């Protein structure tokens, strides 16, 4: 079985003091999370779309789903976790409870605030996760990456030709991801900003899926302006 896992459990603190988490802010006259959900809803390969959000936003999200999707039975809204990876683990616990976990259980995990992903990216993620067990949507780094361990002077400038920027979806065989995550120390979990690193830390291959420059993550107020322009391009 293949599940869409829409990560909406954050509060959007870098967006500034807004009255609601950024995934519920409007772009093109519609909440960002709805744009993202629509991209998954049209793909018939998904058994279920699991939306994970802060507990106090569950009813709001359920109402959004009810009002905007004909077959809202395809979508379930549950509580996210204290971290991005705990949110993913909540989705796996839900799947295990409702459907059971086996080696064919695939999760396509995606930031709810990346509304511009494409049908092709989703299809590639499903295929690569089934074939390889783990994949990451990436684009080649366009800027030179600079490392500064002490945050004052440069400690390294990696060869840009082998550098990529991670996007989402990140897709996995769910059973394997759960096993690897449960084998991490608390310190290893602390440094994680995504899920693919769980595989990398444990020496497991993660294959690359070609992303798109426009598959941006809406993080800062400026990104809302970029998103309004991108939405106009989608409507053409
Ligand atoms: N405990 C968490 C934290 C984040 N996310 C989701 O992970 C995605 C990418 O994370 P990010 O852009 O960092 O979102 P926030 O954590 O909300 O933003 P910030 O770091 O600015 O607070 C978002 O869709 C966010 O909702 C989640 O599902 N559960
Ligand atoms: O939760 P944050 O927005 O800080 O980070 C999420 C990002 O790591 C994620 O969107 C991809 O970039 C991972 O490759």
CSV table of C-alpha atoms and ligand atoms in Angstrom, one decimal:
chain,number,residue,atom,x,y,z
A,1,UNK,CA,0.0,0.0,0.0
A,2,UNK,CA,1.1,3.6,-0.7
A,3,UNK,CA,0.3,6.5,1.6
A,4,UNK,CA,0.7,10.2,1.2
A,5,UNK,CA,1.9,11.8,4.4
A,6,UNK,CA,1.4,15.6,4.5
A,7,UNK,CA,3.5,17.2,7.2
A,8,UNK,CA,1.5,20.1,8.7
A,9,UNK,CA,2.5,19.7,12.4
A,10,UNK,CA,4.7,22.9,12.6
A,11,UNK,CA,3.8,26.4,13.8
A,12,UNK,CA,5.7,28.4,11.2
A,13,UNK,CA,7.7,30.5,13.6
A,14,UNK,CA,10.0,31.9,10.9
A,15,UNK,CA,7.0,33.3,9.2
A,16,UNK,CA,6.7,35.9,12.0
A,17,UNK,CA,3.8,36.6,14.3
A,18,UNK,CA,0.9,35.5,12.3
A,19,UNK,CA,-2.4,34.4,13.8
A,20,UNK,CA,-2.1,31.0,12.3
A,21,UNK,CA,0.6,28.4,11.3
A,22,UNK,CA,1.8,29.3,7.8
A,23,UNK,CA,0.3,26.1,6.2
A,24,UNK,CA,-3.1,27.8,6.7
A,25,UNK,CA,-2.1,31.1,5.2
A,26,UNK,CA,-3.7,31.9,1.8
A,27,UNK,CA,-1.8,31.9,-1.5
A,28,UNK,CA,-3.9,32.5,-4.6
A,29,UNK,CA,-6.9,32.9,-2.4
A,30,UNK,CA,-6.7,29.4,-0.9
A,31,UNK,CA,-4.8,28.0,2.1
A,32,UNK,CA,-1.4,26.6,1.2
A,33,UNK,CA,-2.2,23.2,2.6
A,34,UNK,CA,-5.1,22.8,0.2
A,35,UNK,CA,-2.9,23.5,-2.8
A,36,UNK,CA,-0.6,20.8,-1.6
A,37,UNK,CA,-3.3,18.3,-0.8
A,38,UNK,CA,-4.8,18.7,-4.2
A,39,UNK,CA,-1.6,17.5,-5.8
A,40,UNK,CA,-1.8,14.3,-3.9
A,41,UNK,CA,-5.6,13.9,-4.1
A,42,UNK,CA,-5.5,13.5,-8.0
A,43,UNK,CA,-3.0,10.6,-7.8
A,44,UNK,CA,-4.9,7.3,-7.6
A,45,UNK,CA,-2.0,5.3,-6.3
A,46,UNK,CA,-2.5,6.6,-2.7
A,47,UNK,CA,-4.6,4.3,-0.4
A,48,UNK,CA,-5.0,7.2,2.0
A,49,UNK,CA,-3.7,10.7,2.5
A,50,UNK,CA,-2.7,11.3,6.1
A,51,UNK,CA,-2.5,14.9,7.1
A,52,UNK,CA,-0.8,15.6,10.4
A,53,UNK,CA,-1.3,19.0,12.1
A,54,UNK,CA,-1.1,20.6,15.6
A,55,UNK,CA,-3.9,19.2,17.9
A,56,UNK,CA,-5.6,22.6,18.1
A,57,UNK,CA,-5.9,22.8,14.3
A,58,UNK,CA,-7.3,19.3,13.7
A,59,UNK,CA,-11.0,20.4,13.6
A,60,UNK,CA,-10.1,23.4,11.3
A,61,UNK,CA,-8.2,21.1,9.0
A,62,UNK,CA,-11.0,18.5,9.0
A,63,UNK,CA,-13.5,21.3,8.0
A,64,UNK,CA,-11.2,22.4,5.2
A,65,UNK,CA,-11.0,18.8,3.8
A,66,UNK,CA,-14.8,18.4,4.1
A,67,UNK,CA,-15.5,21.6,2.2
A,68,UNK,CA,-13.0,21.1,-0.6
A,69,UNK,CA,-12.8,17.5,-1.5
A,70,UNK,CA,-15.7,15.4,-3.0
A,71,UNK,CA,-14.3,12.1,-1.6
A,72,UNK,CA,-13.0,13.2,1.8
A,73,UNK,CA,-12.8,9.6,2.9
A,74,UNK,CA,-9.5,9.4,1.1
A,75,UNK,CA,-8.1,11.9,3.6
A,76,UNK,CA,-7.6,11.5,7.4
A,77,UNK,CA,-6.4,14.2,9.7
A,78,UNK,CA,-4.5,13.3,12.8
A,79,UNK,CA,-2.2,15.0,15.3
A,80,UNK,CA,1.5,15.7,14.4
A,81,UNK,CA,4.4,15.3,16.7
A,82,UNK,CA,6.8,17.4,18.7
A,83,UNK,CA,9.4,17.3,15.8
A,84,UNK,CA,9.1,16.8,12.1
A,85,UNK,CA,10.3,13.2,12.4
A,86,UNK,CA,8.0,12.5,15.3
A,87,UNK,CA,5.2,13.7,13.0
A,88,UNK,CA,6.3,11.1,10.5
A,89,UNK,CA,6.4,8.4,13.2
A,90,UNK,CA,2.9,9.3,14.1
A,91,UNK,CA,1.8,8.6,10.5
A,92,UNK,CA,3.6,5.2,10.7
A,93,UNK,CA,1.9,4.4,14.0
A,94,UNK,CA,-1.5,5.2,12.4
A,95,UNK,CA,-0.8,3.0,9.3
A,96,UNK,CA,0.4,0.2,11.6
A,97,UNK,CA,-2.8,0.4,13.7
A,98,UNK,CA,-5.2,0.7,10.8
A,99,UNK,CA,-3.6,-1.3,8.0
A,100,UNK,CA,-0.6,-3.1,9.4
A,101,UNK,CA,3.0,-2.6,8.2
A,102,UNK,CA,4.8,-4.8,5.7
A,103,UNK,CA,7.7,-4.5,3.3
A,104,UNK,CA,5.4,-3.1,0.6
A,105,UNK,CA,4.1,-0.2,2.8
A,106,UNK,CA,5.3,3.0,1.2
A,107,UNK,CA,5.1,6.5,2.6
A,108,UNK,CA,5.5,9.7,0.5
A,109,UNK,CA,6.3,12.3,3.1
A,110,UNK,CA,5.9,15.9,2.0
A,111,UNK,CA,6.1,19.4,3.6
A,112,UNK,CA,2.5,20.8,3.5
A,113,UNK,CA,4.2,24.2,2.7
A,114,UNK,CA,5.7,23.0,-0.6
A,115,UNK,CA,2.5,23.4,-2.7
A,116,UNK,CA,4.3,23.4,-6.1
A,117,UNK,CA,5.4,19.8,-6.4
A,118,UNK,CA,4.3,18.1,-9.6
A,119,UNK,CA,2.6,14.8,-10.5
A,120,UNK,CA,5.9,13.6,-12.0
A,121,UNK,CA,7.8,14.2,-8.8
A,122,UNK,CA,5.1,12.2,-6.9
A,123,UNK,CA,5.2,9.3,-9.4
A,124,UNK,CA,9.0,9.2,-9.3
A,125,UNK,CA,9.0,9.1,-5.5
A,126,UNK,CA,6.5,6.2,-5.4
A,127,UNK,CA,8.5,4.3,-8.0
A,128,UNK,CA,11.9,4.9,-6.3
A,129,UNK,CA,10.7,4.1,-2.8
A,130,UNK,CA,9.2,0.8,-4.1
A,131,UNK,CA,12.4,0.0,-6.0
A,132,UNK,CA,15.1,1.2,-3.6
A,133,UNK,CA,13.4,1.7,-0.2
A,134,UNK,CA,14.3,5.3,0.2
A,135,UNK,CA,14.6,8.4,-2.0
A,136,UNK,CA,15.0,12.2,-1.6
A,137,UNK,CA,13.7,14.9,-4.0
A,138,UNK,CA,16.7,17.2,-4.7
A,139,UNK,CA,17.9,19.9,-7.0
A,140,UNK,CA,21.6,20.7,-7.8
A,141,UNK,CA,23.0,23.4,-5.6
A,142,UNK,CA,22.8,26.7,-7.5
A,143,UNK,CA,24.8,28.7,-5.0
A,144,UNK,CA,28.2,27.7,-3.7
A,145,UNK,CA,27.7,26.0,-0.3
A,146,UNK,CA,29.8,27.4,2.5
A,147,UNK,CA,30.4,25.7,5.8
A,148,UNK,CA,31.3,27.6,8.9
A,149,UNK,CA,31.5,25.5,12.0
A,150,UNK,CA,32.3,28.5,14.3
A,151,UNK,CA,29.8,30.8,12.5
A,152,UNK,CA,32.6,33.4,12.0
A,153,UNK,CA,35.0,32.1,9.3
A,154,UNK,CA,34.7,29.6,6.5
A,155,UNK,CA,35.7,26.1,7.6
A,156,UNK,CA,34.9,24.4,4.2
A,157,UNK,CA,33.6,25.0,0.7
A,158,UNK,CA,32.5,21.6,-0.6
A,159,UNK,CA,32.8,20.9,-4.4
A,160,UNK,CA,29.5,22.4,-5.7
A,161,UNK,CA,29.4,19.8,-8.5
A,162,UNK,CA,28.4,17.1,-5.9
A,163,UNK,CA,26.1,19.4,-3.8
A,164,UNK,CA,22.3,19.3,-3.9
A,165,UNK,CA,19.6,21.1,-2.0
A,166,UNK,CA,17.1,18.7,-0.4
A,167,UNK,CA,13.4,19.2,-1.0
A,168,UNK,CA,10.5,17.0,-0.4
A,169,UNK,CA,8.8,14.5,-1.0
A,170,UNK,CA,11.1,12.1,0.8
A,171,UNK,CA,9.7,8.6,0.4
A,172,UNK,CA,10.4,5.3,2.1
A,173,UNK,CA,9.5,1.8,2.9
A,174,UNK,CA,7.8,2.7,6.2
A,175,UNK,CA,8.8,-0.5,8.1
A,176,UNK,CA,12.5,0.1,7.4
A,177,UNK,CA,12.3,3.8,8.4
A,178,UNK,CA,10.6,2.9,11.7
A,179,UNK,CA,13.3,0.3,12.5
A,180,UNK,CA,16.1,2.7,11.7
A,181,UNK,CA,14.6,5.6,13.6
A,182,UNK,CA,14.0,3.5,16.7
A,183,UNK,CA,17.7,2.6,16.6
A,184,UNK,CA,18.9,6.2,16.8
A,185,UNK,CA,20.2,7.8,20.0
A,186,UNK,CA,18.5,10.9,21.3
A,187,UNK,CA,21.6,12.9,20.3
A,188,UNK,CA,21.4,11.5,16.7
A,189,UNK,CA,17.7,12.5,16.6
A,190,UNK,CA,18.4,16.0,17.8
A,191,UNK,CA,20.5,17.0,14.8
A,192,UNK,CA,18.0,15.8,12.2
A,193,UNK,CA,16.3,18.3,9.9
A,194,UNK,CA,14.8,15.7,7.6
A,195,UNK,CA,14.1,12.0,7.4
A,196,UNK,CA,16.6,10.8,4.8
A,197,UNK,CA,19.4,11.4,7.2
A,198,UNK,CA,18.0,8.5,9.3
A,199,UNK,CA,19.0,6.2,6.5
A,200,UNK,CA,22.3,8.0,5.8
A,201,UNK,CA,23.4,7.8,9.5
A,202,UNK,CA,22.8,4.0,9.4
A,203,UNK,CA,24.7,3.6,6.1
A,204,UNK,CA,21.7,2.9,4.0
A,205,UNK,CA,21.4,4.1,0.4
A,206,UNK,CA,18.9,7.0,-0.4
A,207,UNK,CA,18.4,7.5,-4.1
A,208,UNK,CA,17.9,10.9,-5.7
A,209,UNK,CA,14.7,12.0,-7.4
A,210,UNK,CA,15.0,15.1,-9.6
A,211,UNK,CA,13.1,18.0,-8.0
A,212,UNK,CA,12.2,21.4,-9.5
A,213,UNK,CA,13.5,24.8,-8.7
A,214,UNK,CA,9.9,26.0,-8.2
A,215,UNK,CA,9.2,23.3,-5.6
A,216,UNK,CA,10.0,25.8,-2.9
A,217,UNK,CA,9.3,25.5,0.8
A,218,UNK,CA,7.3,28.5,2.1
A,219,UNK,CA,9.3,29.5,5.2
A,220,UNK,CA,9.7,33.3,5.4
A,221,UNK,CA,7.3,36.2,4.5
A,222,UNK,CA,9.2,36.8,1.3
A,223,UNK,CA,8.3,33.2,0.2
A,224,UNK,CA,4.6,34.2,0.2
A,225,UNK,CA,5.3,36.8,-2.4
A,226,UNK,CA,7.2,34.3,-4.5
A,227,UNK,CA,4.4,31.8,-4.1
A,228,UNK,CA,1.7,34.3,-5.3
A,229,UNK,CA,3.8,34.7,-8.5
A,230,UNK,CA,4.2,31.0,-9.0
A,231,UNK,CA,0.5,30.4,-8.5
A,232,UNK,CA,-0.3,32.7,-11.4
A,233,UNK,CA,2.1,30.6,-13.5
A,234,UNK,CA,0.2,27.4,-12.5
A,235,UNK,CA,-3.2,28.9,-13.5
A,236,UNK,CA,-2.0,29.4,-17.1
B,1,LIG,N1,6.8,19.0,14.5
B,1,LIG,C1,6.7,19.3,13.2
B,1,LIG,C2,7.5,20.4,12.6
B,1,LIG,C3,7.3,20.7,11.3
B,1,LIG,N2,6.4,19.9,10.5
B,1,LIG,C4,6.2,20.3,9.1
B,1,LIG,O1,7.4,20.1,8.4
B,1,LIG,C5,7.4,21.0,7.3
B,1,LIG,C6,8.7,21.7,7.0
B,1,LIG,O2,9.1,22.3,8.3
B,1,LIG,P1,9.3,23.9,8.5
B,1,LIG,O3,9.3,24.6,7.2
B,1,LIG,O4,10.4,24.1,9.4
B,1,LIG,O5,7.9,24.3,9.2
B,1,LIG,P2,7.7,24.8,10.7
B,1,LIG,O6,8.4,23.9,11.6
B,1,LIG,O7,6.3,25.1,10.9
B,1,LIG,O8,8.5,26.3,10.5
B,1,LIG,P3,9.4,26.9,11.6
B,1,LIG,O9,10.7,26.1,11.6
B,1,LIG,O10,9.7,28.3,11.0
B,1,LIG,O11,8.7,27.0,12.9
B,1,LIG,C7,6.2,22.0,7.5
B,1,LIG,O12,5.2,21.7,6.6
B,1,LIG,C8,5.8,21.7,8.9
B,1,LIG,O13,4.4,21.9,9.2
B,1,LIG,C9,5.7,18.9,11.1
B,1,LIG,O14,4.9,18.3,10.4
B,1,LIG,N3,5.8,18.6,12.4
B,2,LIG,O1,11.6,21.6,9.1
B,2,LIG,P1,12.5,22.6,8.3
B,2,LIG,O2,11.8,23.5,7.4
B,2,LIG,O3,13.5,23.3,9.2
B,2,LIG,O4,13.4,21.7,7.4
B,2,LIG,C1,12.7,20.9,6.4
B,2,LIG,C2,13.6,20.6,5.3
B,2,LIG,O5,14.7,19.9,5.9
B,2,LIG,C3,12.9,19.7,4.3
B,2,LIG,O6,11.9,20.5,3.8
B,2,LIG,C4,13.8,19.4,3.2
B,2,LIG,O7,14.6,20.5,2.8
B,2,LIG,C5,14.7,18.2,3.5
B,2,LIG,O8,15.5,17.8,2.5
